[in-house]
PDB file of C-alpha atoms in Angstrom:
ATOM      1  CA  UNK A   1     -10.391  -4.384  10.648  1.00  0.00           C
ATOM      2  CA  UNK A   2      -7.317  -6.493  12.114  1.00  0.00           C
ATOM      3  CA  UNK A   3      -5.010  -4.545  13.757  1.00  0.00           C
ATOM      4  CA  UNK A   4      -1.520  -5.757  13.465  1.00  0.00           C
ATOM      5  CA  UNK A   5       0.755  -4.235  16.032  1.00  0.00           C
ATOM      6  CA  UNK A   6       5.274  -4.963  15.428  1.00  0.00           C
ATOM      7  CA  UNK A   7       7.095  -4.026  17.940  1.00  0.00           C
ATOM      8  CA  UNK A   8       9.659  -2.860  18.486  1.00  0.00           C
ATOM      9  CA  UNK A   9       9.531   0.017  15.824  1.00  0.00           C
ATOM     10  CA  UNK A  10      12.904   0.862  15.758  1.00  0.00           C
ATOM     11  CA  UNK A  11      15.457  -1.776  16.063  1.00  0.00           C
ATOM     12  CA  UNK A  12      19.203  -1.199  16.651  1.00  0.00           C
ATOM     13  CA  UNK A  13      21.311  -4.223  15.818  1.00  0.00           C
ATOM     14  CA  UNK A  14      25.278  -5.241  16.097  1.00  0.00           C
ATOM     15  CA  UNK A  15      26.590  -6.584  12.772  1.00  0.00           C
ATOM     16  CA  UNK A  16      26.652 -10.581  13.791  1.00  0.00           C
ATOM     17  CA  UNK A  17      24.175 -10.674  16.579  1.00  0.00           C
ATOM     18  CA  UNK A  18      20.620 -12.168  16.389  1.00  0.00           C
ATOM     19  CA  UNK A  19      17.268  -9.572  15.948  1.00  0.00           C
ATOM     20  CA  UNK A  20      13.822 -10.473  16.709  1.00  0.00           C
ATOM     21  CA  UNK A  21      10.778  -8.788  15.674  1.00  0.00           C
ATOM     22  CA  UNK A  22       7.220  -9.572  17.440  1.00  0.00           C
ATOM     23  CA  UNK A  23       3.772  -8.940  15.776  1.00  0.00           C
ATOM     24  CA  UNK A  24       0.801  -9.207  17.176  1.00  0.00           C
ATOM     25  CA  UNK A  25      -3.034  -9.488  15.590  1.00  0.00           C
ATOM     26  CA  UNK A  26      -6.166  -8.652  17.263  1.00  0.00           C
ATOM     27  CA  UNK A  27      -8.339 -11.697  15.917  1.00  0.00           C
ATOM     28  CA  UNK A  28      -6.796 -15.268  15.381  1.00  0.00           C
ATOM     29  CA  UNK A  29      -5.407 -15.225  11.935  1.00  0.00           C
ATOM     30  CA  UNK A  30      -6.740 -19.121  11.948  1.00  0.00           C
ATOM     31  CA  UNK A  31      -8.821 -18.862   8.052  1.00  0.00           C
ATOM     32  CA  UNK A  32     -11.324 -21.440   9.291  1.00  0.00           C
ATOM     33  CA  UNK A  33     -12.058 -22.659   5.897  1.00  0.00           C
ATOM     34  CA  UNK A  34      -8.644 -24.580   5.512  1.00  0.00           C
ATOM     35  CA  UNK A  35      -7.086 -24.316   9.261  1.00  0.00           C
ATOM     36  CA  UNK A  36      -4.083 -21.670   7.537  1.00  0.00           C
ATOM     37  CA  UNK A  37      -2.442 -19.141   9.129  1.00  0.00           C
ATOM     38  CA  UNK A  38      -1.864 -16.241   6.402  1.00  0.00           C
ATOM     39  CA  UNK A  39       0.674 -14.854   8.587  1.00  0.00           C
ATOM     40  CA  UNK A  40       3.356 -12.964   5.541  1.00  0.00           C
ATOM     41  CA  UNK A  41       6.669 -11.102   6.452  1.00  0.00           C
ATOM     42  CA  UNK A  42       7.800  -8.507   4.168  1.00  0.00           C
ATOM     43  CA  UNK A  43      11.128  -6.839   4.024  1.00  0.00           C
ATOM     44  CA  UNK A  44      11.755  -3.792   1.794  1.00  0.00           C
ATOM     45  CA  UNK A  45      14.805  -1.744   1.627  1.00  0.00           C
ATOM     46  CA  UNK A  46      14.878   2.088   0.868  1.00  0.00           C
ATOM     47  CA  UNK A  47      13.643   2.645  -2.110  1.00  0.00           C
ATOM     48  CA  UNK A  48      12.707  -0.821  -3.169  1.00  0.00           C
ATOM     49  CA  UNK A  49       9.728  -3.210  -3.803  1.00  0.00           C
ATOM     50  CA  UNK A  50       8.845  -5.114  -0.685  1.00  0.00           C
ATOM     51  CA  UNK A  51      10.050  -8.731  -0.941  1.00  0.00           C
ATOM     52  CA  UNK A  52       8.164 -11.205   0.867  1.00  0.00           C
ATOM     53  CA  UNK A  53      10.658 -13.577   3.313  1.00  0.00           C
ATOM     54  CA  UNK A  54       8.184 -15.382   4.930  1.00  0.00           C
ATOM     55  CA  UNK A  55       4.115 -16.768   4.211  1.00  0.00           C
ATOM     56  CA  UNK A  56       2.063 -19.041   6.314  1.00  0.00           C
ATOM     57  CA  UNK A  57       4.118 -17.990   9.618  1.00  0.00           C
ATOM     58  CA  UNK A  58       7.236 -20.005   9.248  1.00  0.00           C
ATOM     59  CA  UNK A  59       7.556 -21.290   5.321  1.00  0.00           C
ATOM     60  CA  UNK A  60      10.276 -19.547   3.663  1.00  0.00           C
ATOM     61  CA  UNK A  61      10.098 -17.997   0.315  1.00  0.00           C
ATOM     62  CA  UNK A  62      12.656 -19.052  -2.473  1.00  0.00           C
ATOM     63  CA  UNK A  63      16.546 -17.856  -2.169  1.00  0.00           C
ATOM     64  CA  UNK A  64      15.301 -16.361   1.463  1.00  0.00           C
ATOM     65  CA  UNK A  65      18.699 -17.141   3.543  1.00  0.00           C
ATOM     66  CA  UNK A  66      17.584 -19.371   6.134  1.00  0.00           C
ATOM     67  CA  UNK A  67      18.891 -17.156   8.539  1.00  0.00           C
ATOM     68  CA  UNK A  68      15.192 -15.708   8.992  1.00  0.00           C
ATOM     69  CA  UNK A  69      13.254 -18.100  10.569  1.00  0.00           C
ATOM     70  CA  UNK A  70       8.984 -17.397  11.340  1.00  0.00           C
ATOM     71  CA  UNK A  71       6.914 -18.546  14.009  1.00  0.00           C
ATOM     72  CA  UNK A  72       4.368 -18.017  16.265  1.00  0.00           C
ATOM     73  CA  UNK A  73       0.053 -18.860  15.844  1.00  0.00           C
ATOM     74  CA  UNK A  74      -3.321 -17.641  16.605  1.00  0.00           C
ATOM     75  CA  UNK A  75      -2.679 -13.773  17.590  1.00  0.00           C
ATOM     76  CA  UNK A  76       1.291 -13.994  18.004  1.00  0.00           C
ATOM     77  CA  UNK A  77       3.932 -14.409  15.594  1.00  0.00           C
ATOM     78  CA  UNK A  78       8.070 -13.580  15.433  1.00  0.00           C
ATOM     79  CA  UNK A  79      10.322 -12.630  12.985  1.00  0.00           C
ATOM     80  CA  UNK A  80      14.032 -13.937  14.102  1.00  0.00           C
ATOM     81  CA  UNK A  81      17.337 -13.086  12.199  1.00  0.00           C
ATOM     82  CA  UNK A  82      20.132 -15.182  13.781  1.00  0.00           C
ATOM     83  CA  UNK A  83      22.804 -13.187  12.367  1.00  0.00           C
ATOM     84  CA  UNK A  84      22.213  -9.877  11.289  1.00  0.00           C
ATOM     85  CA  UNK A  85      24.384  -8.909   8.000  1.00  0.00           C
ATOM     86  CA  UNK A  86      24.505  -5.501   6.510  1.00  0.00           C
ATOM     87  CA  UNK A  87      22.034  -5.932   3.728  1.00  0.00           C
ATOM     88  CA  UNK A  88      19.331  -6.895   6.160  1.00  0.00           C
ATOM     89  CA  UNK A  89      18.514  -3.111   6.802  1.00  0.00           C
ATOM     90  CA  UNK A  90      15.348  -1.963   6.023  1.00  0.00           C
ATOM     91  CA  UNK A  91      11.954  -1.999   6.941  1.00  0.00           C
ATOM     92  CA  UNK A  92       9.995  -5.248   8.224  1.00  0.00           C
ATOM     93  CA  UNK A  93       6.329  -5.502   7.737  1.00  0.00           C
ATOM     94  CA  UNK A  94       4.122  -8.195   9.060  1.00  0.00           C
ATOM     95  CA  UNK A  95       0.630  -9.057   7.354  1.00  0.00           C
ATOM     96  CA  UNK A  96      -2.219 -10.732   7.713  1.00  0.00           C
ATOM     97  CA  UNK A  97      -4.213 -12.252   4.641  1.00  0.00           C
ATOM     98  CA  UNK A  98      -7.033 -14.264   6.453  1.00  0.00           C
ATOM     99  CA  UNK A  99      -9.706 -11.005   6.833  1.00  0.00           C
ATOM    100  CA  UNK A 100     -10.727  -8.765   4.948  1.00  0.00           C
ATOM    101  CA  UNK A 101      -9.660  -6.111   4.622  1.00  0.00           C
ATOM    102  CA  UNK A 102      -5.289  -7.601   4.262  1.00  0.00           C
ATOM    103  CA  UNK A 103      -3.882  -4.942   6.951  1.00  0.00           C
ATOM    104  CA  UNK A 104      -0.098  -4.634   7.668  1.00  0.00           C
ATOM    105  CA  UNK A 105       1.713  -3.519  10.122  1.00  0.00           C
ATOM    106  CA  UNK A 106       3.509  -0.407  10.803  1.00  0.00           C
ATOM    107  CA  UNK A 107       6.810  -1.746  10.035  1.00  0.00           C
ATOM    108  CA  UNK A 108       9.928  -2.423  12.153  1.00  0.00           C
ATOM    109  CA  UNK A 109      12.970  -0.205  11.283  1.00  0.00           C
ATOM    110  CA  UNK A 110      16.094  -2.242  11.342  1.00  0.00           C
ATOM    111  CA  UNK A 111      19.453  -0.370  11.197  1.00  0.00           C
ATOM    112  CA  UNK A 112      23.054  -1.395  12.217  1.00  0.00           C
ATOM    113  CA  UNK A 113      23.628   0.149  15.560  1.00  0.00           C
TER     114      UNK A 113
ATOM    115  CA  UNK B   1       9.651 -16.250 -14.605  1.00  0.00           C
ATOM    116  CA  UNK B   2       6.695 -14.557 -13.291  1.00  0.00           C
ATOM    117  CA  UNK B   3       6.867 -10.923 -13.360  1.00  0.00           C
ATOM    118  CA  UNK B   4       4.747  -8.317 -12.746  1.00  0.00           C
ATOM    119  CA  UNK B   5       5.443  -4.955 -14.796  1.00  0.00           C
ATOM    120  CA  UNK B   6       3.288  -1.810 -14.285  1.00  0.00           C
ATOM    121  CA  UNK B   7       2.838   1.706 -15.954  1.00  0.00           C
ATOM    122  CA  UNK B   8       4.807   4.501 -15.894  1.00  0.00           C
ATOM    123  CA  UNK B   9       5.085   7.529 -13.014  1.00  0.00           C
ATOM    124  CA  UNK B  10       1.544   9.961 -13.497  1.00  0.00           C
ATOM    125  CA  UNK B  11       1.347  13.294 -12.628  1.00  0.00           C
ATOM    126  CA  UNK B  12      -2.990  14.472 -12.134  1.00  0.00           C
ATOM    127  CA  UNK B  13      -4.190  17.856 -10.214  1.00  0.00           C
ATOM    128  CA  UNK B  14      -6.773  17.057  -7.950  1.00  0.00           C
ATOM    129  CA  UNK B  15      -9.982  16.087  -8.776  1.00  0.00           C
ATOM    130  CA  UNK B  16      -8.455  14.046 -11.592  1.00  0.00           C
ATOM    131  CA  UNK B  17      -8.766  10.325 -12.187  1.00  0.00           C
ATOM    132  CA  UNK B  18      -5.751   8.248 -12.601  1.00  0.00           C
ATOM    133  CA  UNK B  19      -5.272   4.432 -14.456  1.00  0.00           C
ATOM    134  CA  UNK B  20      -2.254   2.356 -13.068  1.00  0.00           C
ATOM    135  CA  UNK B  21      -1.672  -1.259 -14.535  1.00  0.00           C
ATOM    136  CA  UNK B  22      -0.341  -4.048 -14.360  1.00  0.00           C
ATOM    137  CA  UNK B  23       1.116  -6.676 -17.254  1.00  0.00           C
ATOM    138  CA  UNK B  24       1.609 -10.209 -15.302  1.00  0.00           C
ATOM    139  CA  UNK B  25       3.801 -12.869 -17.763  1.00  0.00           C
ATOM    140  CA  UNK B  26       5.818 -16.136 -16.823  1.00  0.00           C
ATOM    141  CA  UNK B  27       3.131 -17.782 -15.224  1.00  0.00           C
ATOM    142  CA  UNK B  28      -0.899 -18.289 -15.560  1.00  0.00           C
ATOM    143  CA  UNK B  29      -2.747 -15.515 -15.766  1.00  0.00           C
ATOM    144  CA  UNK B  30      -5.970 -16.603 -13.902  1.00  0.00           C
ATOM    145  CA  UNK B  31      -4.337 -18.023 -11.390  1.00  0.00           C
ATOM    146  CA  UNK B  32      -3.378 -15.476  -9.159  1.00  0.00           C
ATOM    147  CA  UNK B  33      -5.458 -13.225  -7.580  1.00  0.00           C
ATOM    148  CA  UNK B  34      -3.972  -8.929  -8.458  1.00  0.00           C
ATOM    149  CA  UNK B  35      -4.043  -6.605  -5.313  1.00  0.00           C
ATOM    150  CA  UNK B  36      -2.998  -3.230  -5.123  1.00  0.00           C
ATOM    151  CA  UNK B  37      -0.985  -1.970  -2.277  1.00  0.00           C
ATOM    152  CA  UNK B  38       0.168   2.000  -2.063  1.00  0.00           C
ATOM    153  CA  UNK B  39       2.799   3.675  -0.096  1.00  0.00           C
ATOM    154  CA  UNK B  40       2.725   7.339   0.836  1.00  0.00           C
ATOM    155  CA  UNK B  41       6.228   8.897   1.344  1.00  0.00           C
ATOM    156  CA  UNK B  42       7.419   8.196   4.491  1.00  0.00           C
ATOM    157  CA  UNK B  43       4.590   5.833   5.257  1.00  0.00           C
ATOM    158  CA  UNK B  44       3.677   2.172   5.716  1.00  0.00           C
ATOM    159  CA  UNK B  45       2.043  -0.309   3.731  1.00  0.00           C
ATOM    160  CA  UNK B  46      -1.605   0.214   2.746  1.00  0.00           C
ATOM    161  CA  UNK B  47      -3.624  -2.537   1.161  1.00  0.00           C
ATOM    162  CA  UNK B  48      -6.189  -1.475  -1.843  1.00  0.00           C
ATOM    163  CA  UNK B  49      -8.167  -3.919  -2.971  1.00  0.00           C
ATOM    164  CA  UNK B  50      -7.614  -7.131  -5.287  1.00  0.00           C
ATOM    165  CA  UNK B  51      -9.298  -8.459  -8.359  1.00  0.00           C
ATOM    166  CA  UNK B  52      -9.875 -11.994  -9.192  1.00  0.00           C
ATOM    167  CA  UNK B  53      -8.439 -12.526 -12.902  1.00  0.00           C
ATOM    168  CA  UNK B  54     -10.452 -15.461 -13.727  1.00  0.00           C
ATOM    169  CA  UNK B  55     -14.117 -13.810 -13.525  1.00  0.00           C
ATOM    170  CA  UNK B  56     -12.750 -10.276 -12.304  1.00  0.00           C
ATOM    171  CA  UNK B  57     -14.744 -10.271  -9.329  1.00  0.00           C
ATOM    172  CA  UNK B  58     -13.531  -7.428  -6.450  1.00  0.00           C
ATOM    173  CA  UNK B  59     -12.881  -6.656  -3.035  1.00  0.00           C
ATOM    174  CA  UNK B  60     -11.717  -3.216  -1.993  1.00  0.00           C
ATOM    175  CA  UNK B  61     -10.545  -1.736   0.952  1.00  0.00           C
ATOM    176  CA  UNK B  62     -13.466   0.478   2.589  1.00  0.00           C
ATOM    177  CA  UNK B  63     -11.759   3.664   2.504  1.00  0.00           C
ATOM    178  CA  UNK B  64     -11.782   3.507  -1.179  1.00  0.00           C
ATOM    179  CA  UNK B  65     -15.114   2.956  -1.977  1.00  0.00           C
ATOM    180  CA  UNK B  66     -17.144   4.386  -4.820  1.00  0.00           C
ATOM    181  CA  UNK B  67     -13.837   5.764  -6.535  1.00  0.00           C
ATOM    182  CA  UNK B  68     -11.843   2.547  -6.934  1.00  0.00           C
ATOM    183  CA  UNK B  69     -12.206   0.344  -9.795  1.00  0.00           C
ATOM    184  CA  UNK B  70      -9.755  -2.757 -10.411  1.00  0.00           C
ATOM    185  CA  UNK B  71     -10.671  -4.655 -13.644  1.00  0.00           C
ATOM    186  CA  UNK B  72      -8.638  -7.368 -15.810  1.00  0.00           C
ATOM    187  CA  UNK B  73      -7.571  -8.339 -19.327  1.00  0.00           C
ATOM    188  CA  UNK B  74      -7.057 -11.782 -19.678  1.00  0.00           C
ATOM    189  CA  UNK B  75      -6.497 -11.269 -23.663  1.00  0.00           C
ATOM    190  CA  UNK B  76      -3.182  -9.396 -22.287  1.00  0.00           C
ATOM    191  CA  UNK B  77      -2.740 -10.753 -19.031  1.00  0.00           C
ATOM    192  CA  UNK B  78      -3.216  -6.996 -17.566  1.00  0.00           C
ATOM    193  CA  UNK B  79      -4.800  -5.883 -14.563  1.00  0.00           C
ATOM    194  CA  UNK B  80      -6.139  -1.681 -14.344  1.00  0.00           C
ATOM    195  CA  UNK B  81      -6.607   0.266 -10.916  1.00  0.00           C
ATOM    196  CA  UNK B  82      -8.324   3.115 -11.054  1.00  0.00           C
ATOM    197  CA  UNK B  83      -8.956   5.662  -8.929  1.00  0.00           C
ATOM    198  CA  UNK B  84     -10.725   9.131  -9.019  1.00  0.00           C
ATOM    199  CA  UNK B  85     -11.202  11.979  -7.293  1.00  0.00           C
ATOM    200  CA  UNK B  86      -7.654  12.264  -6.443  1.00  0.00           C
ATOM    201  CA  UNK B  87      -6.375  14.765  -3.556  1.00  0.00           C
ATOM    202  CA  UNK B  88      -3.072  15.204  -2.593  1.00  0.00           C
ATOM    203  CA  UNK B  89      -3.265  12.206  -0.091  1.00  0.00           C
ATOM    204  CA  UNK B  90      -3.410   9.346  -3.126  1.00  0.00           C
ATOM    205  CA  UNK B  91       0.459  10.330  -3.856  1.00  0.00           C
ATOM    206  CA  UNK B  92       1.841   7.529  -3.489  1.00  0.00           C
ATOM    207  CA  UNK B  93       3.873   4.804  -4.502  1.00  0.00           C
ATOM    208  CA  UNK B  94       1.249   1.680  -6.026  1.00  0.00           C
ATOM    209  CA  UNK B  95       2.249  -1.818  -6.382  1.00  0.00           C
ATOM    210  CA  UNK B  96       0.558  -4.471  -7.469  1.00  0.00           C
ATOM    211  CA  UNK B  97       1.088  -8.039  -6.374  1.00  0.00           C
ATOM    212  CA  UNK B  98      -0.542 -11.526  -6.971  1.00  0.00           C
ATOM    213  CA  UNK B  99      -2.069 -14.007  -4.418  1.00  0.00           C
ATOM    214  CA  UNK B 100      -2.996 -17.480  -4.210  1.00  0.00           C
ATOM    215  CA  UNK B 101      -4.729 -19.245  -1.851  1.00  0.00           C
ATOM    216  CA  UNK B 102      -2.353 -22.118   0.132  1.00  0.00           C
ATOM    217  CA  UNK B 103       0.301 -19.870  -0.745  1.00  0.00           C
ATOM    218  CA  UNK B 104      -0.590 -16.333  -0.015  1.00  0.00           C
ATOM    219  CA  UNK B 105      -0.044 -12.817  -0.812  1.00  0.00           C
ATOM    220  CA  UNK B 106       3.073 -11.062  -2.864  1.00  0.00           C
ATOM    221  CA  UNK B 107       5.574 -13.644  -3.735  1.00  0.00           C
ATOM    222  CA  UNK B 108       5.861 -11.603  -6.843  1.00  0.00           C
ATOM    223  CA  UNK B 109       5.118  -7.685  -6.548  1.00  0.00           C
ATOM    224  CA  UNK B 110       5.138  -5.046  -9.594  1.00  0.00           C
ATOM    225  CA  UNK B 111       7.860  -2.214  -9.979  1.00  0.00           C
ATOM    226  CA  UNK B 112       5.445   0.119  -8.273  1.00  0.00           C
ATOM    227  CA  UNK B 113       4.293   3.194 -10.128  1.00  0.00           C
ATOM    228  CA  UNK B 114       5.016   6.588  -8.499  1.00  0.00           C
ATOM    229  CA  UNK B 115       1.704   8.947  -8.605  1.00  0.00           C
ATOM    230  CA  UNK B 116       1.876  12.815  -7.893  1.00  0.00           C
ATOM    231  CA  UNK B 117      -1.163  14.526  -7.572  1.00  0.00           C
ATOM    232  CA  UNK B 118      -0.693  18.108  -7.424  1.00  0.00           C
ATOM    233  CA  UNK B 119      -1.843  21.464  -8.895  1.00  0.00           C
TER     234      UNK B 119
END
């Protein structure tokens, strides 16, 4: 299976300042059949449905503020937030959808320091 | 929209079989591809299986094997997980969410359905 590995796992943020979350795979998540990444970034809150922010590394979903941004290709991807707000807390999963089995990561725990 | 709205909470003792599904509307059926995702309390993110709603063809995750079944309705526009043998490590919260290819996995994700298996 594809390991995906977030770090860090616990991330402390000021109100206003800029986060970054790192994920890394342990095969290219290149699907060979079309050249796409399937590279997803989820974010659920506590006690909520995950809500997906980002697919296909960088491509935002619909009413995601654009102050997430994705990037990154082959085995290494990032999560940015340029300006953390307060509803941005939560739990941030990456995931791969190129092999089976889909695997996530652990999750990065993001909480207003 | 599309939504995806799925059963109730269940309660089983172990060694009991459970059915959790999965009504899609606002959007085509067949094509979207279901998974099932669970969430133990406290846990991450663990991916089930999926079933393709046009000829509801499966894939499921290798730990599940042999007491998984994901099947579809397309009269209703319903997708069924089931899983047996339950022990006290399926509770869990399970979500379904739909998949396309080009666009990916879980633009739109069920309510999630709480089980608790305990005697």
């Amino acid at each position: 299976d594809v390991v995906m590995t977030q770090s860090p796992l616990s991330l402390p943020v000021t109100l206003g300042h800029p986060a970054s979350i790192s994920c890394r795979s342990s095969e290219s998540l290149v699907y060979p059949e079309d050249g796409i990444t399937y590279l997803n970034w989820f974010h659920q809150r506590p006690g909520q449905t995950p809500r997906r922010l980002i697919y296909n590394v960088f491509s935002r979903d619909s009413g995601v503020p654009d102050r997430f941004s994705g990037s990154g290709s082959g085995t290494d991807f990032t999560l940015e937030i340029s300006s953390v707000e307060a509803e941005d807390v939560g739990v941030y999963y990456c995931m791969q959808g190129t092999h089976w089995p889909l695997t996530f990561g652990q999750g990065t725990r993001l909480e207003i320091e | 929209q599309a939504r995806l709205v799925q059963s109730g909470a269940a309660m089983r003792e172990p060694g009991a079989s459970v059915r959790v599904s999965c009504q899609a509307s606002g959007y085509i059926f067949t094509r979207y591809f279901l998974h099932w995702v669970r969430q133990a309390p406290g846990q991450g993110l663990e991916w089930m299986g999926r079933v393709d709603p046009t000829n509801g063809k499966t894939k499921y995750a290798q730990s599940f094997q042999g007491r998984i079944s994901m099947t579809r309705d397309k009269s209703t526009g319903t997708a069924h997980m089931d899983l047996s043998w339950l022990t006290s490590d399926d509770t869990a919260v399970y979500y379904c969410a739909r998949a396309r290819i080009g666009s990916g996995f879980g633009d739109v994700w069920g309510q999630g359905t709480v089980l608790t298996v305990s005697s």
